[in-house]
XYZ file of C-alpha atoms in Angstrom:
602
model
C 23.754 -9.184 56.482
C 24.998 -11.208 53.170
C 25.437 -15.184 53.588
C 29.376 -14.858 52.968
C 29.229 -11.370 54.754
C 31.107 -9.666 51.545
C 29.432 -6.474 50.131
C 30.722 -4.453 48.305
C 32.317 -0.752 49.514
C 29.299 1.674 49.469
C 27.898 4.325 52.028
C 25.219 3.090 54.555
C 21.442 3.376 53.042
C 20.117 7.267 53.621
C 16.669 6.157 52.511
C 14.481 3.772 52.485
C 10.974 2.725 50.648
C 9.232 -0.574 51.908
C 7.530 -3.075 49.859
C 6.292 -6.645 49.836
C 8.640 -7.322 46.602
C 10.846 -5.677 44.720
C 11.766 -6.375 41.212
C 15.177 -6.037 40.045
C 15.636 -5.675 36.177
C 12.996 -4.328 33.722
C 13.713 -6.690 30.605
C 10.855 -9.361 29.638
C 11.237 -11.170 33.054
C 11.465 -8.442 35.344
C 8.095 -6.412 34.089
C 6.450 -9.937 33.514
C 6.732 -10.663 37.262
C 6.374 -7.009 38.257
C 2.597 -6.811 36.965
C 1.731 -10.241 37.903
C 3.033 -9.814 41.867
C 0.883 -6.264 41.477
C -2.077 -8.259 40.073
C -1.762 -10.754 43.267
C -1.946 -7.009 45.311
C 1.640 -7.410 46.288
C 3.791 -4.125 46.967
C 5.627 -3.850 44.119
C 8.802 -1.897 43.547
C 10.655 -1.993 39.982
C 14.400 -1.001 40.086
C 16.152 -0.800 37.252
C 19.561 0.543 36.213
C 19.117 2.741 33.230
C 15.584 3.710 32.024
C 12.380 0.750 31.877
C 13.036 0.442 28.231
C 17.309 0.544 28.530
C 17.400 -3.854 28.943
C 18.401 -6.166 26.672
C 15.377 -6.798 25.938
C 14.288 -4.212 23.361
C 17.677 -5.743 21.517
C 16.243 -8.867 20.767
C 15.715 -9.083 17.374
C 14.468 -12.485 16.553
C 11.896 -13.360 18.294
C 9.727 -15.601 20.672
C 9.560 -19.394 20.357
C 6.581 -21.068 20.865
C 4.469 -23.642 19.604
C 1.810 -21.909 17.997
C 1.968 -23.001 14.555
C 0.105 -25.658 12.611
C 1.294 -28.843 13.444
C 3.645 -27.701 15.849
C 3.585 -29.123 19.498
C 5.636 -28.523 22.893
C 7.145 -31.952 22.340
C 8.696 -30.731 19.482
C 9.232 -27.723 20.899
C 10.908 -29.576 23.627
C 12.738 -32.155 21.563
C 15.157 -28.984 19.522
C 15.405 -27.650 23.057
C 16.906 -30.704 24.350
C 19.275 -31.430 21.347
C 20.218 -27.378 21.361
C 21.398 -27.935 24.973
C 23.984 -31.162 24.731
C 22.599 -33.277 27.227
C 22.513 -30.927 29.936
C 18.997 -29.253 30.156
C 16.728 -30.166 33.066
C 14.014 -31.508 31.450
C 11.590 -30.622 33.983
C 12.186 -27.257 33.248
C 11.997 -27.446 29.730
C 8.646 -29.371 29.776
C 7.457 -26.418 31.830
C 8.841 -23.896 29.407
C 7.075 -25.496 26.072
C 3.884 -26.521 27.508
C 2.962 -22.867 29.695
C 4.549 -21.043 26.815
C 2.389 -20.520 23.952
C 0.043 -19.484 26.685
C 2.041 -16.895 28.432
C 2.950 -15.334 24.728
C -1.089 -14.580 24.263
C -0.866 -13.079 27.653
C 1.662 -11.197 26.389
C -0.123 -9.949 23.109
C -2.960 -9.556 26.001
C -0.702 -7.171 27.548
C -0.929 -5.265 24.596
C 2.420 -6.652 22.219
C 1.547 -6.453 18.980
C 3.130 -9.518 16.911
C 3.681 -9.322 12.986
C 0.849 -11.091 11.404
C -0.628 -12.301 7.778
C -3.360 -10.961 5.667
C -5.829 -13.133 7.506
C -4.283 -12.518 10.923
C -2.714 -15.725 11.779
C 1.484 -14.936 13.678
C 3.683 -14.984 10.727
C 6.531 -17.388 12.425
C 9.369 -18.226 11.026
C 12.791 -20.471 11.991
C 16.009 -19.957 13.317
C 18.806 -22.341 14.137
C 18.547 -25.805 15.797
C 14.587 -25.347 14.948
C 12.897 -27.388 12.894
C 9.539 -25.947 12.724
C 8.780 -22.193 11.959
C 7.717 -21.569 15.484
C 9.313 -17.767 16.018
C 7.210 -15.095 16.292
C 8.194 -11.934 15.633
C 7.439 -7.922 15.602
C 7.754 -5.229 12.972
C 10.042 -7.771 11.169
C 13.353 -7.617 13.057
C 12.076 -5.534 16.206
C 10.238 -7.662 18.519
C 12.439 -6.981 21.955
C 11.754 -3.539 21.385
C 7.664 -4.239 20.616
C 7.683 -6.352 23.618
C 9.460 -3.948 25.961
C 7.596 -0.924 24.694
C 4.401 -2.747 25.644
C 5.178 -3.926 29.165
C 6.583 -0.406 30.193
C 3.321 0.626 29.142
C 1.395 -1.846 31.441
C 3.843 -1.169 33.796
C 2.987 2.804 33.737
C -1.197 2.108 33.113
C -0.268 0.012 36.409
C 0.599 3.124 38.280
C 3.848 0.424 39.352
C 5.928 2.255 41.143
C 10.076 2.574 39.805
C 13.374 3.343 40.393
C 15.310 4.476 37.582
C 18.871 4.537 36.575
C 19.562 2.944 40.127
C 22.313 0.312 40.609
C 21.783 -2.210 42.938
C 24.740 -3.036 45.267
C 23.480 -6.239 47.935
C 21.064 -8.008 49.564
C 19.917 -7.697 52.817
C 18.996 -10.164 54.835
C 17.978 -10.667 58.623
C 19.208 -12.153 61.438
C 18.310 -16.098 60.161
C 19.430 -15.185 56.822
C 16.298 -14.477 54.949
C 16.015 -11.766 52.353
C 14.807 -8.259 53.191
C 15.617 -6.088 50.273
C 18.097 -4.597 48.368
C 20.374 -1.092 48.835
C 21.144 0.517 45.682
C 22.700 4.005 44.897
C 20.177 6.389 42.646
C 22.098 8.025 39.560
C 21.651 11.815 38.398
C 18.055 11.412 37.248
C 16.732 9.111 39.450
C 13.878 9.404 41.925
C 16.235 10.018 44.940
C 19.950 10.959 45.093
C 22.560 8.709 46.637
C 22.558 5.043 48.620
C 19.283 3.857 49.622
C 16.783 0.328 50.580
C 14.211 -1.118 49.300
C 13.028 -3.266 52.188
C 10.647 -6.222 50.919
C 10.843 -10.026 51.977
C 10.972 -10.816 48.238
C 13.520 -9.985 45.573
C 13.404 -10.981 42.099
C 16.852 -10.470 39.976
C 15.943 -9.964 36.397
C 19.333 -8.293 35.791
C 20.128 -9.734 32.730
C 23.369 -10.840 31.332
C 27.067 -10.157 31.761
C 28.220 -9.918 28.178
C 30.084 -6.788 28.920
C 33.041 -8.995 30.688
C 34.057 -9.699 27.272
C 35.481 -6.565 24.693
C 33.163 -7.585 22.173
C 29.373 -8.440 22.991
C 26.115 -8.276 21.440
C 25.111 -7.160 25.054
C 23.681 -3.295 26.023
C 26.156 -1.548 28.220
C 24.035 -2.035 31.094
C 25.236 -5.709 31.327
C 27.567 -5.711 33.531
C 26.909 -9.457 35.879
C 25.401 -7.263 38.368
C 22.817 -9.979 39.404
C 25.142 -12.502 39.677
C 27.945 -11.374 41.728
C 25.649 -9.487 44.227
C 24.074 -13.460 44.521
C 27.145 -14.865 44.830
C 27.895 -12.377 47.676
C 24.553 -12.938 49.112
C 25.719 -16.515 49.705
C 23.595 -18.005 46.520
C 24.661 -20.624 44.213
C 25.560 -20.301 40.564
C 25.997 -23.399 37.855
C 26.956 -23.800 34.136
C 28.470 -20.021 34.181
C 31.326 -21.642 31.438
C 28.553 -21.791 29.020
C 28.502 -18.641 27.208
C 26.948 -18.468 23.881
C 29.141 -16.454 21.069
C 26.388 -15.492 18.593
C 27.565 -16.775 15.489
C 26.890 -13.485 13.158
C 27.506 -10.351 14.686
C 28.521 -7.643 12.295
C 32.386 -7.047 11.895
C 33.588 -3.870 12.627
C 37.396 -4.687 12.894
C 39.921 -6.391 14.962
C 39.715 -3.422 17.616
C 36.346 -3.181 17.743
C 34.570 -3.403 21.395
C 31.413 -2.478 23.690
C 28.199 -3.790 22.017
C 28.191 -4.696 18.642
C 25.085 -4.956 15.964
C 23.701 -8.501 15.583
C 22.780 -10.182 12.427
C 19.704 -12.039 13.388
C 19.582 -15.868 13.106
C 16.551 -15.226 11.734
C 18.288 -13.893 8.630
C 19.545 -17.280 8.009
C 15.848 -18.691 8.678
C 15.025 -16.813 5.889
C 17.723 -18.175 3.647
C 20.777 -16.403 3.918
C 23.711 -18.286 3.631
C 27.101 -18.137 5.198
C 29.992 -17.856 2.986
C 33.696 -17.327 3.078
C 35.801 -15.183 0.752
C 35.331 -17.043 -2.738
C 31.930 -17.177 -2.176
C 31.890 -21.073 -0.670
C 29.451 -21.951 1.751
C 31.310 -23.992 4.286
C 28.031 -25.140 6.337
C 27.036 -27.432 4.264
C 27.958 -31.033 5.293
C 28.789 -29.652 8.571
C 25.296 -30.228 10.038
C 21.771 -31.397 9.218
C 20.431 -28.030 9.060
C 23.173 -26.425 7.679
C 23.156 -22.184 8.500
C 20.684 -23.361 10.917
C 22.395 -25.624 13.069
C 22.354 -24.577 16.662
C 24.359 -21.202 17.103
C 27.016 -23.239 19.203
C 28.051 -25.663 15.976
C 27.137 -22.536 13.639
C 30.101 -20.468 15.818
C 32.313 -23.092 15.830
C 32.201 -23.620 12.129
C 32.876 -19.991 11.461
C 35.882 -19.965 13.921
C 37.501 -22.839 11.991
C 37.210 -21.742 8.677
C 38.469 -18.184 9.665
C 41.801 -20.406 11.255
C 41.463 -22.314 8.161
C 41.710 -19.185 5.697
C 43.715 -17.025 8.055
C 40.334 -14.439 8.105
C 39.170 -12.075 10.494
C 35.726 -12.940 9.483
C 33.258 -14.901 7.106
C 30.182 -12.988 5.310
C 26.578 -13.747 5.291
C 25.159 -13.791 1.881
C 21.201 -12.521 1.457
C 21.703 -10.798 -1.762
C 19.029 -12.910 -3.198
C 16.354 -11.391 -0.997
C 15.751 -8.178 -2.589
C 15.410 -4.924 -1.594
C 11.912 -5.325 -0.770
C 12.266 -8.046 1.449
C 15.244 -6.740 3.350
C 13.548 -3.237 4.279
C 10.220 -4.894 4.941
C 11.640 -8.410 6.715
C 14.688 -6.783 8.501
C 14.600 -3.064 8.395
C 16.360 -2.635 12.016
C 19.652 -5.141 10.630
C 19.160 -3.133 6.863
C 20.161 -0.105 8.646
C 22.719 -0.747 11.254
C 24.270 -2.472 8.641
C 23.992 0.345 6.089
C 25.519 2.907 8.962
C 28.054 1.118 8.858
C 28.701 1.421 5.269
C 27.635 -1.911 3.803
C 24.604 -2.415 2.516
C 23.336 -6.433 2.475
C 21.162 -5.742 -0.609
C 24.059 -5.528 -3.581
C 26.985 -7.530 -1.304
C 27.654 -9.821 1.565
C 28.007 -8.334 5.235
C 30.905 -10.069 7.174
C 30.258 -11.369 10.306
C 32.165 -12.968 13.367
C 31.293 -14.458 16.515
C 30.858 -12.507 19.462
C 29.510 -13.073 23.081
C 25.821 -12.903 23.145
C 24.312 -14.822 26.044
C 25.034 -16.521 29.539
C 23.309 -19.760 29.577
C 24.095 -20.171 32.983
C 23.489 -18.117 36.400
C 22.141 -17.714 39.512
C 20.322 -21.571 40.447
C 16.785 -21.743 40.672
C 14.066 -24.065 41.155
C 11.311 -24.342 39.122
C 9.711 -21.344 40.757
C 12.729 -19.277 40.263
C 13.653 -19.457 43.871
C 17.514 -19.667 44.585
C 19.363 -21.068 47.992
C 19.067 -18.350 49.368
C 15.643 -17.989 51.194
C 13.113 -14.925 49.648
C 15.832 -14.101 46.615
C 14.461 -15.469 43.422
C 15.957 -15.092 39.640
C 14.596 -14.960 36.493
C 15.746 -14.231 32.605
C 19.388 -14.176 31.771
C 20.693 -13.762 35.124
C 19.000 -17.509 36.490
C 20.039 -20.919 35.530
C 16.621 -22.396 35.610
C 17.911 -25.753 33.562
C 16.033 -24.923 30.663
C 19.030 -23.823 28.140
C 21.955 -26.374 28.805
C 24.994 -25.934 27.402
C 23.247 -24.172 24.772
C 20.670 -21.868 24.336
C 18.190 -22.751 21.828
C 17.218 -19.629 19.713
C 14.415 -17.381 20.681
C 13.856 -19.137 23.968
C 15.152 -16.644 25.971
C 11.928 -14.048 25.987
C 9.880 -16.861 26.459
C 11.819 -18.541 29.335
C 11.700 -14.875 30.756
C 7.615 -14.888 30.368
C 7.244 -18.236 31.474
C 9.697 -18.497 34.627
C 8.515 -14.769 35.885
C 4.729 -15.813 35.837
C 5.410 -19.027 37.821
C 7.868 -16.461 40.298
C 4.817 -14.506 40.892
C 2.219 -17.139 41.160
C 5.035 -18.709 44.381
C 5.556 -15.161 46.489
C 1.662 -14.575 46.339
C 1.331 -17.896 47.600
C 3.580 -17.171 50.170
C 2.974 -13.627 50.445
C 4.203 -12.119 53.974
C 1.886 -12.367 57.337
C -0.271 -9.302 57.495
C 0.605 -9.159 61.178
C 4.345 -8.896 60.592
C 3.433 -6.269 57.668
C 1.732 -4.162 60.364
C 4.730 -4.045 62.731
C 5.491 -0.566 61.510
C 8.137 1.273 59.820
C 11.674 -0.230 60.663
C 15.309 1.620 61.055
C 17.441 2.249 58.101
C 19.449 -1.021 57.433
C 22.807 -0.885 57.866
C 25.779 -3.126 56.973
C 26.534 -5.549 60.333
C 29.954 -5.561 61.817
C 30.750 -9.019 60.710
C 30.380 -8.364 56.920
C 33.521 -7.046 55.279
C 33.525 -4.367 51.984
C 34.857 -5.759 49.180
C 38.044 -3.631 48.049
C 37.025 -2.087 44.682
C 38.315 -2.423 41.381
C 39.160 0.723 39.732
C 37.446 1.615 36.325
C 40.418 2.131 34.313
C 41.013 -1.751 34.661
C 37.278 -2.313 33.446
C 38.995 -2.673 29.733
C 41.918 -4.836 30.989
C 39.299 -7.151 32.456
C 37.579 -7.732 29.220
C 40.421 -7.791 27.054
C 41.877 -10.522 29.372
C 38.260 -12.617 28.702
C 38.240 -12.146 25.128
C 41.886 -13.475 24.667
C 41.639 -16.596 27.187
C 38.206 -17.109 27.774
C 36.273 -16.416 24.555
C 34.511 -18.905 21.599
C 37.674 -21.061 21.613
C 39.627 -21.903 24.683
C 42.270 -24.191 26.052
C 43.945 -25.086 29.476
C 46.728 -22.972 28.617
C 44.222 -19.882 27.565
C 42.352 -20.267 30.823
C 45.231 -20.515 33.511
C 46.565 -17.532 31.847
C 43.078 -15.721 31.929
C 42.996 -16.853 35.800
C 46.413 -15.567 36.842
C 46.151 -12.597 34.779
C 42.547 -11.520 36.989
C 44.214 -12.596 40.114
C 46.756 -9.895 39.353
C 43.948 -7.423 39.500
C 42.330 -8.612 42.587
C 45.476 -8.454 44.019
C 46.386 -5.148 42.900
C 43.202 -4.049 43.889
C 43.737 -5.648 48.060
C 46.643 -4.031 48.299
C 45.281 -0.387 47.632
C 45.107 1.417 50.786
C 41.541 1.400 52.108
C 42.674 5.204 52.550
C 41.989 7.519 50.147
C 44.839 9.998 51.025
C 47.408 7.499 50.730
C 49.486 6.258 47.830
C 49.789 2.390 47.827
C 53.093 0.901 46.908
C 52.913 1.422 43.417
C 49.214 0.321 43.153
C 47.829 4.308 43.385
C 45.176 5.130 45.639
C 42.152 2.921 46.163
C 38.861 3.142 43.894
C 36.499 5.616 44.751
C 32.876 3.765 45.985
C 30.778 4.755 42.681
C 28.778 3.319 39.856
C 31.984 2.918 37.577
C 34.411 1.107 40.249
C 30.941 -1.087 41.487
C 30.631 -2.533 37.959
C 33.830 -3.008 37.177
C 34.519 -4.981 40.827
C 31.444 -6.937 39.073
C 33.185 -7.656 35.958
C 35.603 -8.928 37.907
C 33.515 -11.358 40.465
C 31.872 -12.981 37.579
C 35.041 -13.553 35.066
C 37.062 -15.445 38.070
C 34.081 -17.583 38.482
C 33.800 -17.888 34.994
C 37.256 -18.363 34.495
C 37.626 -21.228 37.028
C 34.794 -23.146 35.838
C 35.266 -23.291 32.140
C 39.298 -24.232 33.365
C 37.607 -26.905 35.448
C 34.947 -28.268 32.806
C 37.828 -30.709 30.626
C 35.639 -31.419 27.189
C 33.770 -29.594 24.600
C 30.475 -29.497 25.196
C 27.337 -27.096 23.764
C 28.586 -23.221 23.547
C 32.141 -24.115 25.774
C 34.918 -25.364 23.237
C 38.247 -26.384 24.821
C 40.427 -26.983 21.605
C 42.997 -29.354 24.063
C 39.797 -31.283 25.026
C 37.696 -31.534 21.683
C 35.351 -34.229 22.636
C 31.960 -34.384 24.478
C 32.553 -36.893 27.998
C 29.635 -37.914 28.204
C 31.114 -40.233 31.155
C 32.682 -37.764 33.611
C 30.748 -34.458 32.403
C 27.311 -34.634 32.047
C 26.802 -32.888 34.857
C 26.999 -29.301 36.465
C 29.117 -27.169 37.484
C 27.928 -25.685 40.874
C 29.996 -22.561 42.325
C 29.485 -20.126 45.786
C 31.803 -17.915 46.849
C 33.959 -18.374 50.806
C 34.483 -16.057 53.122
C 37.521 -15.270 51.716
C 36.376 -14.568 48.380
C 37.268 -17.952 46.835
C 34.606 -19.656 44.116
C 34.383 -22.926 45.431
C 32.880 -25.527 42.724
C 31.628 -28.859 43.258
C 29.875 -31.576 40.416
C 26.485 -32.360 39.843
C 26.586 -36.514 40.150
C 24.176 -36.572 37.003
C 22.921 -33.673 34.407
C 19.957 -33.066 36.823
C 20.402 -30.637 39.064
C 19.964 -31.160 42.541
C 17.326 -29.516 44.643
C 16.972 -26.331 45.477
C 16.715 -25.034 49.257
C 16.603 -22.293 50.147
C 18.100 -21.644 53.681
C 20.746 -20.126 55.495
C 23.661 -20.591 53.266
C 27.779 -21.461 54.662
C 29.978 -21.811 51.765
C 32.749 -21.774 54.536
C 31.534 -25.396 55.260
C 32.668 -26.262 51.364
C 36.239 -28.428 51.739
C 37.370 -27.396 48.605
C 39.731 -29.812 46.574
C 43.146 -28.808 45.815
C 43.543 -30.425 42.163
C 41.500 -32.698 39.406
C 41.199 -36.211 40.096
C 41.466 -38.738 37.017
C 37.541 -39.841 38.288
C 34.782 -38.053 39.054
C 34.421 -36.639 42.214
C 31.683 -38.043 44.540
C 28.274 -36.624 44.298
C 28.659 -32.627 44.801
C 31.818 -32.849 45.916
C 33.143 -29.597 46.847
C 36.084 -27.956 44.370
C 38.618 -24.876 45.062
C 40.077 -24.303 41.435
C-alpha cells in the first residue's frame, strides 16, 4: 500500500525478484550506494530506466568540487556553499558534504575514475562560479560525468551487481504499518523481463535524478522525467524547496523553438576566462558581482535575462576566442564539438547562449542519512533535498553531494540491515495493489508537450504571481481533462477522447504533471526572490518571513498541501507512517508568517 493510497494505473506485478535493497537510479548516487550496500553483503538490486550509463550523470561536464587543492579547506569549501545557497542551506549538511568529500572523491578515483592530472600528477582543478578557489576536478577536459559513470558501471559489472535495465519504476510498496517493501516497475523491450513486476527489499534508495524535462528546454537527458519524486509524493513522503530550480546560465542557443535537452556550455568555460558578452561586444557582468562571469549561476542567469529584456535579444554570447585552438580541443573538446555540429565554431566567434533549466535544488526530504518520512525509502542525488544546495546550487557540488550522501545511505541500511530470521521466512506472494489505494487517472502523452510549454512560459527563470496562477490553472485544466476520461477504454468521454493507455509514455507524462503542480504551487506560494527562484512582482530577498522552507505532501485527494519551515533549518526527519489527510490546509496567504509548519492548501 502507498501512504496517500494513490498509484498510479498499471497492471498487478507478474514477477517478482527479492532483495535486501534495491537501488533506484544508476547516476553517481545510485552506483555509489549500490557497491557500498554490496560491500556491507546486502542484496543488492540496481534498476534503472534506460541503460547503467543513460543518467545524467555522464552529462556532467564540469566537474567535482572538493577541497583538494593547496591551501584549500572544507571551510572554504563550505563558506561559497553557504553564500551560493541564499541563506537557506542546512549547514549540517553542508559541513558533512565538505569535510567527507575530498575523501569519498579518492574513493572514487579508487573505484577506478581516472581524473585529468599535471605533468607531475597532482588533479589539475580549476573554478567555476560562486568559487573562489580552483577546487574542480575534472576528466578528459570537459568529460568527467561520463569518466565517472563509465567507471562505476564498471565496478558495478566486476561486482557481478545484479540490474534491471530500461525498467520504469511506478510505486512503492509498503506493508501493513507502512514500511517500505520494494518497488513494481514495468521492464521495456530489452530488459531482463517483459512487463509489470517487484522488487521486494525493505530498503529503497531513489537516485532518479532530476525533472528538467517538465520544462521545453532543459539541459536534462530525456530520461528525466520527476519520476522519483512524484512516486514519493504518492508514497506519502515529503518534498521541500521544489520552487528552486536552477536555469543554467549558458546553454547553447538553438532558437526560439528549440526543446528536449539542449548542449551546455560549461561554467567551467568561464573559469577559464571566457567572458559573457552581448551584441556589440560589451561585457555586461562586470559591476554586477564580485566575481563577475563567475558569480553564482543564479545572479549569472539573472543578469543574462535582463540584458536580453534590456536589448530586446533572444540571447547573449560567450566570448573564448582568446583561448586558441589548442586550448579549446584539448580543455573542452566535448563543448568544441557540440558546438561545431551545430555550425558555430567558438574558436574564430562567440557562441550565443541562454538560460535554460538545468537542476532541481530541491526534492524528496532527507535526513542526513538520506532517509525520508517515509520509513525504509531513502533518496539521494538530484531527486533528495538533503539541505546541502539551498536556494542555489553551488557548481560542481552535485557529483560530490551524490558520492558523499550515497556512502553515508549505505553505511545507515547496513547498520540496520533486516533480521536474518525475518529474511528466512521464505518466498512471499506477488504484491498486489490493496483495495483502499486508488489508480491515478493518466495523463495522455500527447499533452506531455503542453505540460512543458505551460512551465516554460509561467514557471521558468523569471516569474510573477500573474505567470504562476496562470501556469496553475492552465495544469488544472489537464488534470481535469484527464478525471473526466472514462476509466473505459471503449468509451468516448465528452469531448475529452478515450482515457490514456497504462504505458511508459502516459506514466511519465502523469509524472510531469505531479511534479509541475507541486512546483507550480510552491514557487506561487514563496512571495520574494531568493537564490535560483526570481519573482519579478516580488524582487527582494525577505529575509523576515522567508527564510525558511517550503514543505509539500500530497492528500488523499491529490492536493499538495504546503506548510513553512519556522526557521531555514529544516525540521527533523521521521520516518513513520505518514497521513497527509491530517494536514488542515489554509485557504489563502496571511500578511504574517504562519505558525511553525503550519499546514498550506495553495
Amino acid at each position: 500500500m502507498t501512504g496517500t493510497g494513490i498509484r498510479l494505473t498499471a497492471p498487478a506485478p507478474g514477477w517478482a525478484i527479492d532483495a535486501d535493497v534495491v537501488v533506484v537510479g544508476s547516476g553517481v548516487a545510485g552506483l555509489t550506494a549500490a557497491l557500498r550496500c554490496t560491500a556491507a553483503g546486502l542484496r543488492t538490486v540496481v534498476v534503472t530506466k534506460a541503460r547503467l550509463d543513460d543518467g545524467s550523470t555522464r552529462w556532467a561536464q564540469g566537474g567535482i568540487a572538493a577541497a583538494l587543492g593547496e591551501g584549500d579547506t572544507p571551510e572554504q569549501h563550505l563558506a561559497d556553499t553557504l553564500v551560493a545557497g541564499a541563506g537557506l542551506c542546512d549547514e549540517e549538511a553542508v559541513r558533512a558534504l565538505v569535510t567527507e568529500g575530498p575523501a569519498a572523491v579518492r574513493r572514487l578515483i579508487g573505484t577506478g575514475a581516472h581524473f585529468d592530472t599535471s605533468a607531475t600528477g597532482e588533479l589539475q582543478l580549476t573554478r567555476e562560479g560562486g568559487h573562489h578557489r580552483r577546487r574542480i576536478a575534472h576528466a578528459g577536459g570537459d568529460a568527467t560525468g561520463a569518466e565517472i559513470s563509465r567507471a562505476l558501471v564498471e565496478a558495478v559489472r566486476d561486482a557481478a551487481l545484479r540490474t534491471v535495465e530500461n525498467a520504469l519504476v511506478l510505486d512503492l510498496l509498503t506493508d501493513e504499518h507502512g514500511r517500505t517493501s520494494g518497488v513494481t516497475l514495468h521492464v521495456m523491450g530489452e530488459g531482463q523481463h517483459d512487463g509489470v513486476g517487484a522488487v521486494r527489499a525493505p530498503a529503497v534508495i531513489l537516485a532518479t535524478g532530476g525533472m528538467g524535462q517538465v520544462f521545453s528546454a532543459t539541459t536534462n537527458p530525456a530520461v528525466s522525467t520527476g519520476d522519483g519524486v512524484a512516486l514519493a509524493l504518492r508514497a506519502g513522503a515529503e518534498v521541500s524547496d521544489l520552487e528552486f530550480v536552477q536555469f543554467h546560465p549558458t546553454v547553447l542557443f538553438l532558437g526560439t523553438g528549440a526543446e528536449g535537452q539542449q548542449p551546455l556550455v560549461s561554467e567551467a568555460v568561464r573559469g577559464e576566462g571566457a567572458h559573457l558578452v552581448d551584441a556589440d561586444g560589451v561585457r555586461f557582468m562586470l559591476g554586477q558581482h564580485e566575481l563577475a562571469e563567475l558569480a553564482p549561476r543564479d545572479i549569472v542567469a539573472k543578469a543574462i535575462t535582463r540584458r536580453m529584456h534590456e536589448r530586446g535579444a533572444e540571447h547573449m554570447y560567450l566570448d573564448a576566442r582568446h583561448f586558441g585552438a589548442a586550448m579549446w580541443e584539448t580543455r573542452f573538446p566535448t563543448i568544441l564539438a557540440a558546438c561545431r555540429a551545430h555550425g558555430i565554431d567558438p574558436v574564430t566567434e562567440p557562441v550565443p547562449v541562454a538560460p535554460a533549466a538545468h537542476y532541481a535544488s530541491g526534492g524528496v526530504r532527507t535526513d542526513l542519512r538520506g532517509r525520508t518520512t517515509v520509513p525504509g525509502l531513502y533518496a539521494c542525488g538530484e531527486v533528495a533535498c538533503t539541505g546541502v544546495h539551498g536556494a542555489n546550487r553551488l557548481a560542481s557540488n552535485s557529483l560530490l553531494e551524490g558520492l558523499v550522501f550515497a556512502e553515508r545511505i549505505a553505511a545507515d541500511i547496513a547498520a540496520n540491515r533486516p533480521d536474518a530470521a525475518a529474511e528466512a521466512s521464505g518466498p512471499a506472494a506477488l504484491p498486489a495493489a490493496p483495495d483502499a489505494t486508488v489508480p491515478l487517472p493518466l495523463i495522455p502523452p500527447e499533452a506531455r508537450a503542453g505540460i512543458q510549454r505551460i512551465m516554460s512560459k509561467g514557471a521558468g527563470v523569471l516569474r510573477s504571481a500573474a505567470s504562476l496562477s496562470t501556469a496553475a490553472a492552465a495544469l488544472e485544466t489537464v488534470y481535469e481533462q484527464a478525471q473526466d476520461r472514462p476509466q473505459d477504454d471503449d468509451q468516448d468521454g465528452p469531448g475529452h477522447g478515450k482515457a490514456a493507455v497504462p504505458g511508459v509514455e502516459s506514466w511519465e507524462t502523469s509524472n510531469l504533471l505531479c511534479v509541475a503542480r507541486v512546483l507550480v504551487a510552491a514557487a506561487l506560494e514563496r512571495e520574494e526572490t531568493r537564490g535560483c527562484h526570481w519573482r519579478e512582482d516580488r524582487p527582494e530577498r525577505d529575509d523576515t518571513d522567508w527564510a525558511r522552507h517550503l514543505v509539500i505532501s500530497l492528500t488523499p485527494d491529490r492536493r499538495p498541501v504546503l506548510r513553512r519551515t519556522a526557521t531555514a533549518a529544516f525540521p527533523p526527519v521521521d520516518p513513520g507512517p505518514v497521513d497527509p489527510a491530517a494536514a488542515s490546509p489554509a485557504v489563502s496567504s496571511p500578511a504574517t508568517p504562519p505558525p511553525a509548519d503550519a499546514p498550506r492548501e495553495p
